[in-house]
mmCIF file of C-alpha atoms in Angstrom:
data_model
loop_
_atom_site.group_PDB
_atom_site.id
_atom_site.type_symbol
_atom_site.label_atom_id
_atom_site.label_comp_id
_atom_site.label_asym_id
_atom_site.label_seq_id
_atom_site.Cartn_x
_atom_site.Cartn_y
_atom_site.Cartn_z
ATOM 1 C CA UNK A 8 -30.608 -29.494 47.177
ATOM 2 C CA UNK A 9 -27.697 -27.458 45.812
ATOM 3 C CA UNK A 10 -29.567 -26.875 42.539
ATOM 4 C CA UNK A 11 -32.618 -25.643 44.460
ATOM 5 C CA UNK A 12 -30.442 -23.357 46.564
ATOM 6 C CA UNK A 13 -28.717 -21.858 43.518
ATOM 7 C CA UNK A 14 -32.076 -21.286 41.830
ATOM 8 C CA UNK A 15 -33.274 -19.455 44.930
ATOM 9 C CA UNK A 16 -30.091 -17.341 44.960
ATOM 10 C CA UNK A 17 -30.832 -16.246 41.405
ATOM 11 C CA UNK A 18 -34.451 -15.298 42.127
ATOM 12 C CA UNK A 19 -33.723 -13.468 45.390
ATOM 13 C CA UNK A 20 -30.926 -11.368 43.901
ATOM 14 C CA UNK A 21 -33.156 -10.508 40.935
ATOM 15 C CA UNK A 22 -35.726 -9.135 43.387
ATOM 16 C CA UNK A 23 -33.110 -6.780 44.861
ATOM 17 C CA UNK A 24 -31.311 -5.748 41.658
ATOM 18 C CA UNK A 25 -32.632 -2.183 41.594
ATOM 19 C CA UNK A 26 -32.007 -1.696 45.318
ATOM 20 C CA UNK A 27 -28.413 -2.879 44.964
ATOM 21 C CA UNK A 28 -27.784 -0.434 42.124
ATOM 22 C CA UNK A 29 -29.149 2.388 44.273
ATOM 23 C CA UNK A 30 -26.887 1.309 47.141
ATOM 24 C CA UNK A 31 -23.871 1.317 44.859
ATOM 25 C CA UNK A 32 -24.731 4.798 43.606
ATOM 26 C CA UNK A 33 -25.107 6.073 47.156
ATOM 27 C CA UNK A 34 -21.717 4.632 48.122
ATOM 28 C CA UNK A 35 -20.171 6.058 44.964
ATOM 29 C CA UNK A 36 -21.603 9.480 45.781
ATOM 30 C CA UNK A 37 -20.190 9.344 49.343
ATOM 31 C CA UNK A 38 -16.761 7.658 49.106
ATOM 32 C CA UNK A 39 -14.562 7.286 52.172
ATOM 33 C CA UNK A 40 -10.823 6.649 52.180
ATOM 34 C CA UNK A 41 -9.054 3.946 54.170
ATOM 35 C CA UNK A 42 -9.899 3.725 57.892
ATOM 36 C CA UNK A 43 -12.629 6.359 57.520
ATOM 37 C CA UNK A 44 -15.413 4.109 56.196
ATOM 38 C CA UNK A 45 -17.885 4.820 59.029
ATOM 39 C CA UNK A 46 -20.806 5.942 56.855
ATOM 40 C CA UNK A 47 -20.208 3.066 54.449
ATOM 41 C CA UNK A 48 -20.193 0.610 57.361
ATOM 42 C CA UNK A 49 -23.477 1.980 58.674
ATOM 43 C CA UNK A 50 -25.137 1.665 55.267
ATOM 44 C CA UNK A 51 -24.079 -1.987 55.233
ATOM 45 C CA UNK A 52 -25.465 -2.524 58.740
ATOM 46 C CA UNK A 53 -28.822 -1.029 57.710
ATOM 47 C CA UNK A 54 -29.218 -3.730 55.075
ATOM 48 C CA UNK A 55 -27.944 -6.630 57.185
ATOM 49 C CA UNK A 56 -30.229 -5.813 60.120
ATOM 50 C CA UNK A 57 -33.290 -6.365 57.943
ATOM 51 C CA UNK A 58 -32.446 -10.026 57.422
ATOM 52 C CA UNK A 59 -31.337 -11.407 60.771
ATOM 53 C CA UNK A 60 -27.554 -11.290 60.468
ATOM 54 C CA UNK A 61 -25.610 -11.211 63.745
ATOM 55 C CA UNK A 62 -23.542 -8.054 63.395
ATOM 56 C CA UNK A 63 -20.223 -7.033 64.940
ATOM 57 C CA UNK A 64 -18.793 -3.589 64.245
ATOM 58 C CA UNK A 65 -15.016 -3.605 64.038
ATOM 59 C CA UNK A 66 -12.822 -1.020 65.794
ATOM 60 C CA UNK A 67 -12.257 2.068 63.609
ATOM 61 C CA UNK A 68 -14.448 0.801 60.728
ATOM 62 C CA UNK A 69 -15.659 -2.359 59.064
ATOM 63 C CA UNK A 70 -18.364 -4.923 59.787
ATOM 64 C CA UNK A 71 -18.412 -8.683 60.399
ATOM 65 C CA UNK A 72 -21.730 -10.540 60.224
ATOM 66 C CA UNK A 73 -22.750 -14.180 60.732
ATOM 67 C CA UNK A 74 -25.723 -16.358 59.918
ATOM 68 C CA UNK A 75 -26.296 -20.052 60.655
ATOM 69 C CA UNK A 76 -25.810 -21.981 63.872
ATOM 70 C CA UNK A 77 -23.509 -24.943 63.238
ATOM 71 C CA UNK A 78 -21.513 -26.834 60.628
ATOM 72 C CA UNK A 79 -18.708 -25.694 58.349
ATOM 73 C CA UNK A 80 -18.134 -21.954 57.984
ATOM 74 C CA UNK A 81 -17.517 -20.071 54.758
ATOM 75 C CA UNK A 82 -16.447 -16.416 54.723
ATOM 76 C CA UNK A 83 -17.139 -13.876 51.977
ATOM 77 C CA UNK A 84 -15.184 -10.632 51.884
ATOM 78 C CA UNK A 85 -15.710 -7.199 50.317
ATOM 79 C CA UNK A 86 -13.536 -4.108 50.744
ATOM 80 C CA UNK A 87 -15.079 -0.744 51.603
ATOM 81 C CA UNK A 88 -12.573 2.033 50.968
ATOM 82 C CA UNK A 89 -12.224 4.546 48.158
ATOM 83 C CA UNK A 90 -9.131 6.235 46.727
ATOM 84 C CA UNK A 91 -7.728 9.776 46.971
ATOM 85 C CA UNK A 92 -8.501 10.320 43.280
ATOM 86 C CA UNK A 93 -10.585 13.029 41.594
ATOM 87 C CA UNK A 94 -13.819 11.602 40.121
ATOM 88 C CA UNK A 95 -13.845 12.543 36.440
ATOM 89 C CA UNK A 96 -17.163 10.863 35.627
ATOM 90 C CA UNK A 97 -20.258 12.900 34.841
ATOM 91 C CA UNK A 98 -22.933 10.602 36.259
ATOM 92 C CA UNK A 99 -25.514 12.080 38.645
ATOM 93 C CA UNK A 100 -24.022 9.827 41.330
ATOM 94 C CA UNK A 101 -20.445 11.060 40.829
ATOM 95 C CA UNK A 102 -18.468 11.629 44.007
ATOM 96 C CA UNK A 103 -19.587 14.523 46.183
ATOM 97 C CA UNK A 104 -16.307 14.393 48.150
ATOM 98 C CA UNK A 105 -13.538 16.499 46.576
ATOM 99 C CA UNK A 106 -10.489 14.448 45.697
ATOM 100 C CA UNK A 107 -11.986 11.077 46.688
ATOM 101 C CA UNK A 108 -13.555 8.500 44.360
ATOM 102 C CA UNK A 109 -14.444 4.822 44.114
ATOM 103 C CA UNK A 110 -11.956 4.323 41.290
ATOM 104 C CA UNK A 111 -11.268 0.667 42.120
ATOM 105 C CA UNK A 112 -14.846 -0.598 42.284
ATOM 106 C CA UNK A 113 -15.094 -1.236 46.008
ATOM 107 C CA UNK A 114 -18.590 0.260 45.907
ATOM 108 C CA UNK A 115 -19.470 -2.587 43.537
ATOM 109 C CA UNK A 116 -17.801 -5.178 45.788
ATOM 110 C CA UNK A 117 -19.716 -3.945 48.837
ATOM 111 C CA UNK A 118 -23.074 -3.790 47.051
ATOM 112 C CA UNK A 119 -22.569 -7.270 45.603
ATOM 113 C CA UNK A 120 -21.853 -8.733 49.040
ATOM 114 C CA UNK A 121 -24.941 -7.007 50.448
ATOM 115 C CA UNK A 122 -26.922 -8.640 47.644
ATOM 116 C CA UNK A 123 -25.411 -12.018 48.503
ATOM 117 C CA UNK A 124 -26.403 -11.451 52.133
ATOM 118 C CA UNK A 125 -30.072 -11.120 51.156
ATOM 119 C CA UNK A 126 -29.985 -14.404 49.223
ATOM 120 C CA UNK A 127 -28.115 -16.264 51.961
ATOM 121 C CA UNK A 128 -30.539 -15.031 54.628
ATOM 122 C CA UNK A 129 -33.434 -16.407 52.573
ATOM 123 C CA UNK A 130 -31.640 -19.739 52.168
ATOM 124 C CA UNK A 131 -31.132 -19.887 55.926
ATOM 125 C CA UNK A 132 -34.794 -19.107 56.565
ATOM 126 C CA UNK A 133 -35.827 -21.965 54.267
ATOM 127 C CA UNK A 134 -33.380 -24.458 55.779
ATOM 128 C CA UNK A 135 -31.242 -24.650 52.646
ATOM 129 C CA UNK A 136 -27.989 -23.365 54.173
ATOM 130 C CA UNK A 137 -25.793 -26.300 55.218
ATOM 131 C CA UNK A 138 -23.622 -24.460 57.701
ATOM 132 C CA UNK A 139 -22.603 -20.936 58.620
ATOM 133 C CA UNK A 140 -21.638 -17.935 56.523
ATOM 134 C CA UNK A 141 -19.547 -15.013 57.740
ATOM 135 C CA UNK A 142 -19.431 -11.724 55.857
ATOM 136 C CA UNK A 143 -16.318 -9.555 56.121
ATOM 137 C CA UNK A 144 -16.835 -5.930 55.098
ATOM 138 C CA UNK A 145 -13.201 -4.922 55.327
ATOM 139 C CA UNK A 146 -11.727 -1.440 55.689
ATOM 140 C CA UNK A 147 -8.472 -0.122 54.269
ATOM 141 C CA UNK A 148 -7.573 -2.436 51.400
ATOM 142 C CA UNK A 149 -5.909 0.431 49.572
ATOM 143 C CA UNK A 150 -3.150 1.049 52.133
ATOM 144 C CA UNK A 151 -0.268 -1.195 53.122
ATOM 145 C CA UNK A 152 -0.238 -3.618 54.867
ATOM 146 C CA UNK A 153 -4.041 -3.405 54.572
ATOM 147 C CA UNK A 154 -7.151 -3.855 56.673
ATOM 148 C CA UNK A 155 -7.207 -7.636 56.226
ATOM 149 C CA UNK A 156 -4.656 -8.028 59.010
ATOM 150 C CA UNK A 157 -6.802 -5.759 61.178
ATOM 151 C CA UNK A 158 -9.744 -8.156 60.807
ATOM 152 C CA UNK A 159 -7.516 -11.203 61.322
ATOM 153 C CA UNK A 160 -6.123 -9.698 64.520
ATOM 154 C CA UNK A 161 -9.685 -9.210 65.782
ATOM 155 C CA UNK A 162 -10.607 -12.850 65.217
ATOM 156 C CA UNK A 163 -12.655 -12.391 62.063
ATOM 157 C CA UNK A 164 -11.546 -15.660 60.461
ATOM 158 C CA UNK A 165 -11.433 -17.850 63.565
ATOM 159 C CA UNK A 166 -13.387 -21.005 62.780
ATOM 160 C CA UNK A 167 -13.589 -20.190 59.050
ATOM 161 C CA UNK A 168 -12.988 -23.193 56.769
ATOM 162 C CA UNK A 169 -12.901 -21.453 53.387
ATOM 163 C CA UNK A 170 -13.002 -17.848 52.143
ATOM 164 C CA UNK A 171 -13.926 -16.151 48.854
ATOM 165 C CA UNK A 172 -13.837 -12.655 47.360
ATOM 166 C CA UNK A 173 -14.212 -10.902 44.022
ATOM 167 C CA UNK A 174 -12.573 -7.924 42.353
ATOM 168 C CA UNK A 175 -13.800 -5.764 39.488
ATOM 169 C CA UNK A 176 -12.005 -6.377 36.205
ATOM 170 C CA UNK A 177 -12.586 -3.756 33.490
ATOM 171 C CA UNK A 178 -10.928 -5.990 30.885
ATOM 172 C CA UNK A 179 -13.657 -8.662 31.225
ATOM 173 C CA UNK A 180 -17.169 -8.107 29.861
ATOM 174 C CA UNK A 181 -20.067 -7.855 32.281
ATOM 175 C CA UNK A 182 -21.783 -11.194 32.815
ATOM 176 C CA UNK A 183 -18.489 -13.096 32.819
ATOM 177 C CA UNK A 184 -15.828 -13.826 35.423
ATOM 178 C CA UNK A 185 -12.063 -14.249 35.199
ATOM 179 C CA UNK A 186 -10.520 -17.227 36.999
ATOM 180 C CA UNK A 187 -7.033 -18.477 37.738
ATOM 181 C CA UNK A 188 -5.756 -21.326 39.883
ATOM 182 C CA UNK A 189 -2.641 -20.453 41.861
ATOM 183 C CA UNK A 190 -1.322 -16.885 42.116
ATOM 184 C CA UNK A 191 -3.637 -14.263 40.619
ATOM 185 C CA UNK A 192 -1.959 -11.114 42.038
ATOM 186 C CA UNK A 193 1.569 -10.256 43.097
ATOM 187 C CA UNK A 194 3.189 -9.259 46.348
ATOM 188 C CA UNK A 195 3.403 -5.497 46.708
ATOM 189 C CA UNK A 196 5.761 -3.530 48.958
ATOM 190 C CA UNK A 197 6.527 0.158 49.397
ATOM 191 C CA UNK A 198 10.000 1.629 49.321
ATOM 192 C CA UNK A 199 11.169 5.110 50.353
ATOM 193 C CA UNK A 200 14.849 5.975 49.836
ATOM 194 C CA UNK A 201 15.930 9.167 51.618
ATOM 195 C CA UNK A 202 19.294 10.685 50.785
ATOM 196 C CA UNK A 203 21.263 13.220 52.822
ATOM 197 C CA UNK A 204 24.372 15.119 51.828
ATOM 198 C CA UNK A 205 26.210 18.384 52.399
ATOM 199 C CA UNK A 206 24.702 20.215 49.414
ATOM 200 C CA UNK A 207 26.532 22.856 47.392
ATOM 201 C CA UNK A 208 26.936 24.795 44.159
ATOM 202 C CA UNK A 209 26.333 22.996 40.861
ATOM 203 C CA UNK A 210 29.619 24.466 39.578
ATOM 204 C CA UNK A 211 31.556 22.428 42.162
ATOM 205 C CA UNK A 212 29.985 18.945 42.388
ATOM 206 C CA UNK A 213 33.398 17.482 43.216
ATOM 207 C CA UNK A 214 33.432 19.410 46.506
ATOM 208 C CA UNK A 215 30.125 18.043 47.745
ATOM 209 C CA UNK A 216 27.982 14.933 47.509
ATOM 210 C CA UNK A 217 25.984 15.224 44.277
ATOM 211 C CA UNK A 218 22.739 14.095 45.832
ATOM 212 C CA UNK A 219 20.554 14.656 42.769
ATOM 213 C CA UNK A 220 22.813 12.521 40.617
ATOM 214 C CA UNK A 221 22.857 9.798 43.288
ATOM 215 C CA UNK A 222 19.063 9.874 43.471
ATOM 216 C CA UNK A 223 18.830 9.457 39.716
ATOM 217 C CA UNK A 224 21.237 6.514 39.865
ATOM 218 C CA UNK A 225 19.038 4.799 42.451
ATOM 219 C CA UNK A 226 15.954 5.112 40.255
ATOM 220 C CA UNK A 227 17.699 3.494 37.288
ATOM 221 C CA UNK A 228 20.210 1.169 38.945
ATOM 222 C CA UNK A 229 18.078 -0.481 41.624
ATOM 223 C CA UNK A 230 15.754 -2.177 39.097
ATOM 224 C CA UNK A 231 18.845 -3.284 37.143
ATOM 225 C CA UNK A 232 20.521 -4.755 40.238
ATOM 226 C CA UNK A 233 17.368 -6.656 41.210
ATOM 227 C CA UNK A 234 17.150 -8.120 37.707
ATOM 228 C CA UNK A 235 20.546 -9.772 38.394
ATOM 229 C CA UNK A 236 20.313 -10.511 42.119
ATOM 230 C CA UNK A 237 16.783 -11.980 42.082
ATOM 231 C CA UNK A 238 15.537 -14.978 40.111
ATOM 232 C CA UNK A 239 14.159 -13.468 36.872
ATOM 233 C CA UNK A 240 11.262 -15.927 37.037
ATOM 234 C CA UNK A 241 10.078 -14.101 40.191
ATOM 235 C CA UNK A 242 9.030 -11.108 38.076
ATOM 236 C CA UNK A 243 10.405 -8.384 40.363
ATOM 237 C CA UNK A 244 9.284 -4.916 39.261
ATOM 238 C CA UNK A 245 10.368 -1.596 40.815
ATOM 239 C CA UNK A 246 8.413 1.463 39.698
ATOM 240 C CA UNK A 247 8.951 4.933 41.136
ATOM 241 C CA UNK A 248 5.958 7.158 41.786
ATOM 242 C CA UNK A 249 7.637 10.167 43.409
ATOM 243 C CA UNK A 250 11.026 11.872 43.180
ATOM 244 C CA UNK A 251 11.705 15.017 45.173
ATOM 245 C CA UNK A 252 14.925 16.993 45.626
ATOM 246 C CA UNK A 253 16.020 20.600 45.431
ATOM 247 C CA UNK A 254 14.369 23.923 44.659
ATOM 248 C CA UNK A 255 16.837 25.724 42.359
ATOM 249 C CA UNK A 256 18.603 24.802 39.116
ATOM 250 C CA UNK A 257 22.053 25.860 40.365
ATOM 251 C CA UNK A 258 21.960 24.349 43.862
ATOM 252 C CA UNK A 259 22.821 20.753 44.739
ATOM 253 C CA UNK A 260 20.309 19.929 47.505
ATOM 254 C CA UNK A 261 21.209 18.404 50.854
ATOM 255 C CA UNK A 262 18.262 15.997 50.954
ATOM 256 C CA UNK A 263 15.952 14.154 48.600
ATOM 257 C CA UNK A 264 13.600 11.188 48.403
ATOM 258 C CA UNK A 265 12.552 8.548 45.915
ATOM 259 C CA UNK A 266 9.329 6.621 46.654
ATOM 260 C CA UNK A 267 7.848 3.709 44.792
ATOM 261 C CA UNK A 268 6.598 0.151 44.874
ATOM 262 C CA UNK A 269 8.263 -3.228 44.563
ATOM 263 C CA UNK A 270 6.049 -5.923 43.049
ATOM 264 C CA UNK A 271 6.948 -9.604 42.998
ATOM 265 C CA UNK A 272 5.095 -12.498 41.393
ATOM 266 C CA UNK A 273 6.661 -15.182 43.579
ATOM 267 C CA UNK A 274 6.012 -15.568 47.322
ATOM 268 C CA UNK A 275 9.412 -17.128 48.037
ATOM 269 C CA UNK A 276 11.251 -14.267 46.333
ATOM 270 C CA UNK A 277 9.080 -11.801 48.223
ATOM 271 C CA UNK A 278 10.453 -13.097 51.514
ATOM 272 C CA UNK A 279 14.064 -12.266 50.528
ATOM 273 C CA UNK A 280 13.637 -9.116 48.452
ATOM 274 C CA UNK A 281 13.912 -6.540 51.240
ATOM 275 C CA UNK A 282 17.435 -7.629 52.201
ATOM 276 C CA UNK A 283 18.626 -7.384 48.599
ATOM 277 C CA UNK A 284 17.050 -3.930 48.158
ATOM 278 C CA UNK A 285 18.717 -2.531 51.271
ATOM 279 C CA UNK A 286 22.152 -3.855 50.266
ATOM 280 C CA UNK A 287 21.804 -2.600 46.703
ATOM 281 C CA UNK A 288 20.812 0.957 47.667
ATOM 282 C CA UNK A 289 23.856 1.338 49.920
ATOM 283 C CA UNK A 290 26.160 0.015 47.211
ATOM 284 C CA UNK A 291 24.684 2.321 44.547
ATOM 285 C CA UNK A 292 25.136 5.580 46.514
ATOM 286 C CA UNK A 293 28.522 4.759 48.077
ATOM 287 C CA UNK A 294 30.656 6.457 45.342
ATOM 288 C CA UNK A 295 28.734 9.742 45.577
ATOM 289 C CA UNK A 296 29.413 10.818 49.170
ATOM 290 C CA UNK A 297 25.809 10.814 50.351
ATOM 291 C CA UNK A 298 23.990 8.861 53.070
ATOM 292 C CA UNK A 299 21.012 6.646 52.287
ATOM 293 C CA UNK A 300 18.161 5.651 54.597
ATOM 294 C CA UNK A 301 15.802 2.953 53.301
ATOM 295 C CA UNK A 302 12.240 2.595 54.623
ATOM 296 C CA UNK A 303 10.882 -0.685 53.290
ATOM 297 C CA UNK A 304 7.319 -1.702 54.086
ATOM 298 C CA UNK A 305 6.446 -5.295 53.275
ATOM 299 C CA UNK A 306 2.906 -4.687 52.091
ATOM 300 C CA UNK A 307 0.865 -7.691 50.955
ATOM 301 C CA UNK A 308 1.621 -11.233 49.810
ATOM 302 C CA UNK A 309 0.400 -12.639 46.496
ATOM 303 C CA UNK A 310 -3.192 -13.856 46.357
ATOM 304 C CA UNK A 311 -2.764 -17.585 45.707
ATOM 305 C CA UNK A 312 -6.020 -19.303 44.768
ATOM 306 C CA UNK A 313 -6.365 -22.789 46.205
ATOM 307 C CA UNK A 314 -7.264 -25.244 43.388
ATOM 308 C CA UNK A 315 -10.341 -26.813 45.015
ATOM 309 C CA UNK A 316 -11.779 -23.397 45.861
ATOM 310 C CA UNK A 317 -11.324 -21.949 42.385
ATOM 311 C CA UNK A 318 -12.872 -25.117 40.927
ATOM 312 C CA UNK A 319 -15.955 -24.373 43.050
ATOM 313 C CA UNK A 320 -16.077 -20.856 41.623
ATOM 314 C CA UNK A 321 -15.850 -22.271 38.095
ATOM 315 C CA UNK A 322 -18.707 -24.696 38.752
ATOM 316 C CA UNK A 323 -20.923 -21.935 40.134
ATOM 317 C CA UNK A 324 -20.137 -19.679 37.179
ATOM 318 C CA UNK A 325 -21.237 -22.426 34.791
ATOM 319 C CA UNK A 326 -24.489 -22.921 36.706
ATOM 320 C CA UNK A 327 -25.424 -19.296 37.409
ATOM 321 C CA UNK A 328 -23.894 -17.374 34.510
ATOM 322 C CA UNK A 329 -24.035 -20.091 31.868
ATOM 323 C CA UNK A 330 -21.398 -22.003 29.959
ATOM 324 C CA UNK A 331 -18.689 -19.943 28.248
ATOM 325 C CA UNK A 332 -19.070 -17.082 30.757
ATOM 326 C CA UNK A 333 -15.753 -17.620 32.466
ATOM 327 C CA UNK A 334 -12.279 -16.956 31.152
ATOM 328 C CA UNK A 335 -8.743 -17.757 32.227
ATOM 329 C CA UNK A 336 -6.877 -14.614 33.315
ATOM 330 C CA UNK A 337 -3.202 -13.841 33.785
ATOM 331 C CA UNK A 338 -1.482 -13.141 37.071
ATOM 332 C CA UNK A 339 -1.508 -9.418 37.757
ATOM 333 C CA UNK A 340 1.258 -7.285 39.255
ATOM 334 C CA UNK A 341 -1.416 -5.539 41.309
ATOM 335 C CA UNK A 342 -1.380 -6.053 45.082
ATOM 336 C CA UNK A 343 -4.363 -7.217 47.145
ATOM 337 C CA UNK A 344 -4.437 -7.734 50.901
ATOM 338 C CA UNK A 345 -6.872 -10.641 50.474
ATOM 339 C CA UNK A 346 -3.614 -12.589 50.278
ATOM 340 C CA UNK A 347 -3.288 -12.288 54.068
ATOM 341 C CA UNK A 348 -6.549 -14.240 54.494
ATOM 342 C CA UNK A 349 -5.359 -16.955 52.127
ATOM 343 C CA UNK A 350 -2.209 -17.442 54.194
ATOM 344 C CA UNK A 351 -4.555 -18.556 57.003
ATOM 345 C CA UNK A 352 -7.495 -20.221 55.242
ATOM 346 C CA UNK A 353 -7.918 -21.891 51.821
ATOM 347 C CA UNK A 354 -10.017 -19.953 49.361
ATOM 348 C CA UNK A 355 -10.049 -17.980 46.143
ATOM 349 C CA UNK A 356 -10.562 -14.571 44.585
ATOM 350 C CA UNK A 357 -12.177 -14.238 41.163
ATOM 351 C CA UNK A 358 -12.443 -11.296 38.815
ATOM 352 C CA UNK A 359 -15.854 -9.817 38.099
ATOM 353 C CA UNK A 360 -16.398 -8.501 34.595
ATOM 354 C CA UNK A 361 -17.481 -4.832 34.590
ATOM 355 C CA UNK A 362 -16.897 -3.757 30.970
ATOM 356 C CA UNK A 363 -19.871 -2.899 28.816
ATOM 357 C CA UNK A 364 -19.774 -5.287 25.815
ATOM 358 C CA UNK A 365 -18.137 -3.418 22.976
ATOM 359 C CA UNK A 366 -17.190 -0.560 25.287
ATOM 360 C CA UNK A 367 -13.754 0.762 26.225
ATOM 361 C CA UNK A 368 -11.514 -0.810 28.861
ATOM 362 C CA UNK A 369 -11.369 1.795 31.648
ATOM 363 C CA UNK A 370 -8.467 1.136 33.962
ATOM 364 C CA UNK A 371 -8.656 0.841 37.737
ATOM 365 C CA UNK A 372 -7.335 3.676 39.937
ATOM 366 C CA UNK A 373 -8.205 6.264 37.297
ATOM 367 C CA UNK A 374 -10.725 9.057 37.758
ATOM 368 C CA UNK A 375 -12.717 8.052 34.681
ATOM 369 C CA UNK A 376 -13.268 4.449 35.841
ATOM 370 C CA UNK A 377 -16.877 3.357 35.316
ATOM 371 C CA UNK A 378 -18.673 0.017 35.447
ATOM 372 C CA UNK A 379 -21.678 -1.606 33.853
ATOM 373 C CA UNK A 380 -23.909 -1.769 36.933
ATOM 374 C CA UNK A 381 -25.352 -5.128 35.878
ATOM 375 C CA UNK A 382 -22.098 -6.485 37.325
ATOM 376 C CA UNK A 383 -23.472 -5.954 40.845
ATOM 377 C CA UNK A 384 -26.164 -8.589 40.455
ATOM 378 C CA UNK A 385 -23.770 -11.037 38.833
ATOM 379 C CA UNK A 386 -21.326 -10.515 41.675
ATOM 380 C CA UNK A 387 -24.040 -11.053 44.292
ATOM 381 C CA UNK A 388 -25.122 -14.300 42.638
ATOM 382 C CA UNK A 389 -21.554 -15.567 42.408
ATOM 383 C CA UNK A 390 -20.685 -14.791 46.035
ATOM 384 C CA UNK A 391 -23.826 -16.409 47.413
ATOM 385 C CA UNK A 392 -23.433 -19.317 45.010
ATOM 386 C CA UNK A 393 -19.842 -20.142 46.002
ATOM 387 C CA UNK A 394 -20.887 -20.083 49.669
ATOM 388 C CA UNK A 395 -23.651 -22.581 48.895
ATOM 389 C CA UNK A 396 -21.282 -24.774 46.893
ATOM 390 C CA UNK A 397 -18.560 -24.743 49.540
ATOM 391 C CA UNK A 398 -20.970 -25.539 52.387
ATOM 392 C CA UNK A 399 -22.492 -28.393 50.400
ATOM 393 C CA UNK A 400 -19.020 -29.853 49.985
ATOM 394 C CA UNK A 401 -18.622 -29.716 53.763
#
């Protein structure tokens, strides 16, 4: 029965391949940033309504949909939001919204899950779905602590037994998937260090708090302190994205800020990192006569793939994509709020190959990011297939 269901998944998705590409192009042309994904949500609803899904619109944005009446429940998740990045591509479907682009592939994720919904609805109609499937079209993955908690707080995973998701990977060729058992992403937090001092003339730094020098010490010394205070096996990484202080070369400013991210491979170390960061910042600035205020936002936990779930993904990849179309991938320092779901329910995230064979590796979160659109159909097949496999397991 599982073999028949997977064969039907393949044929149904093939029927919708062109439509899914057009959907992805429409979403790419009209990107919406976190918590503003109303148009994107409505496009999703238009497709789901055609196939009998029971639809719930989430507050602010996002969609949850169910099919099936009883039995075990498997959830599939896709994120909806775009990034505040200028689209540098030249395709006819390039972003029409200034300064906003789908530079992380969420348009692909959404279109793939819509494609999976068509296949799963057909399986349900033919009596081949051995339980219930819930689709989570999630807003706001790109902001901390992420829209996953928003859906959890609104009951989106109540009664769910297992959950799956995918993410575009431009380092893997289209037609293949990247898998890893255990942690596949890192924890990711945000840190803002604000300094205040009396300010003064650069000719007399000894008569004031040299705030600029103290800010520079924080940017270099905090990573060094963490490398000695935290277990080096935890892979703690502090990277600064913004430094701001002063407006003249001969004036020591009275305020400044350093903002960045803290990324941690290990969940246990993640739980203790904030305390160490706060202590270290105060110790670093103490000799310089300035005051430090630390805003530390614990963003997202690591995505930790449960072994049984990722084994299901591997089996489906072998059956739907063919042998030798899956690869082992390394744990990434990227953050993903899918980790919040996996703290509640067992499941797995896999990486969807989007690179054109022989083509360049175009990095995520960059304005020139492009995908081979054949990845949409592969993603749809994989999502529907893992739902079938998980329900068959019971």
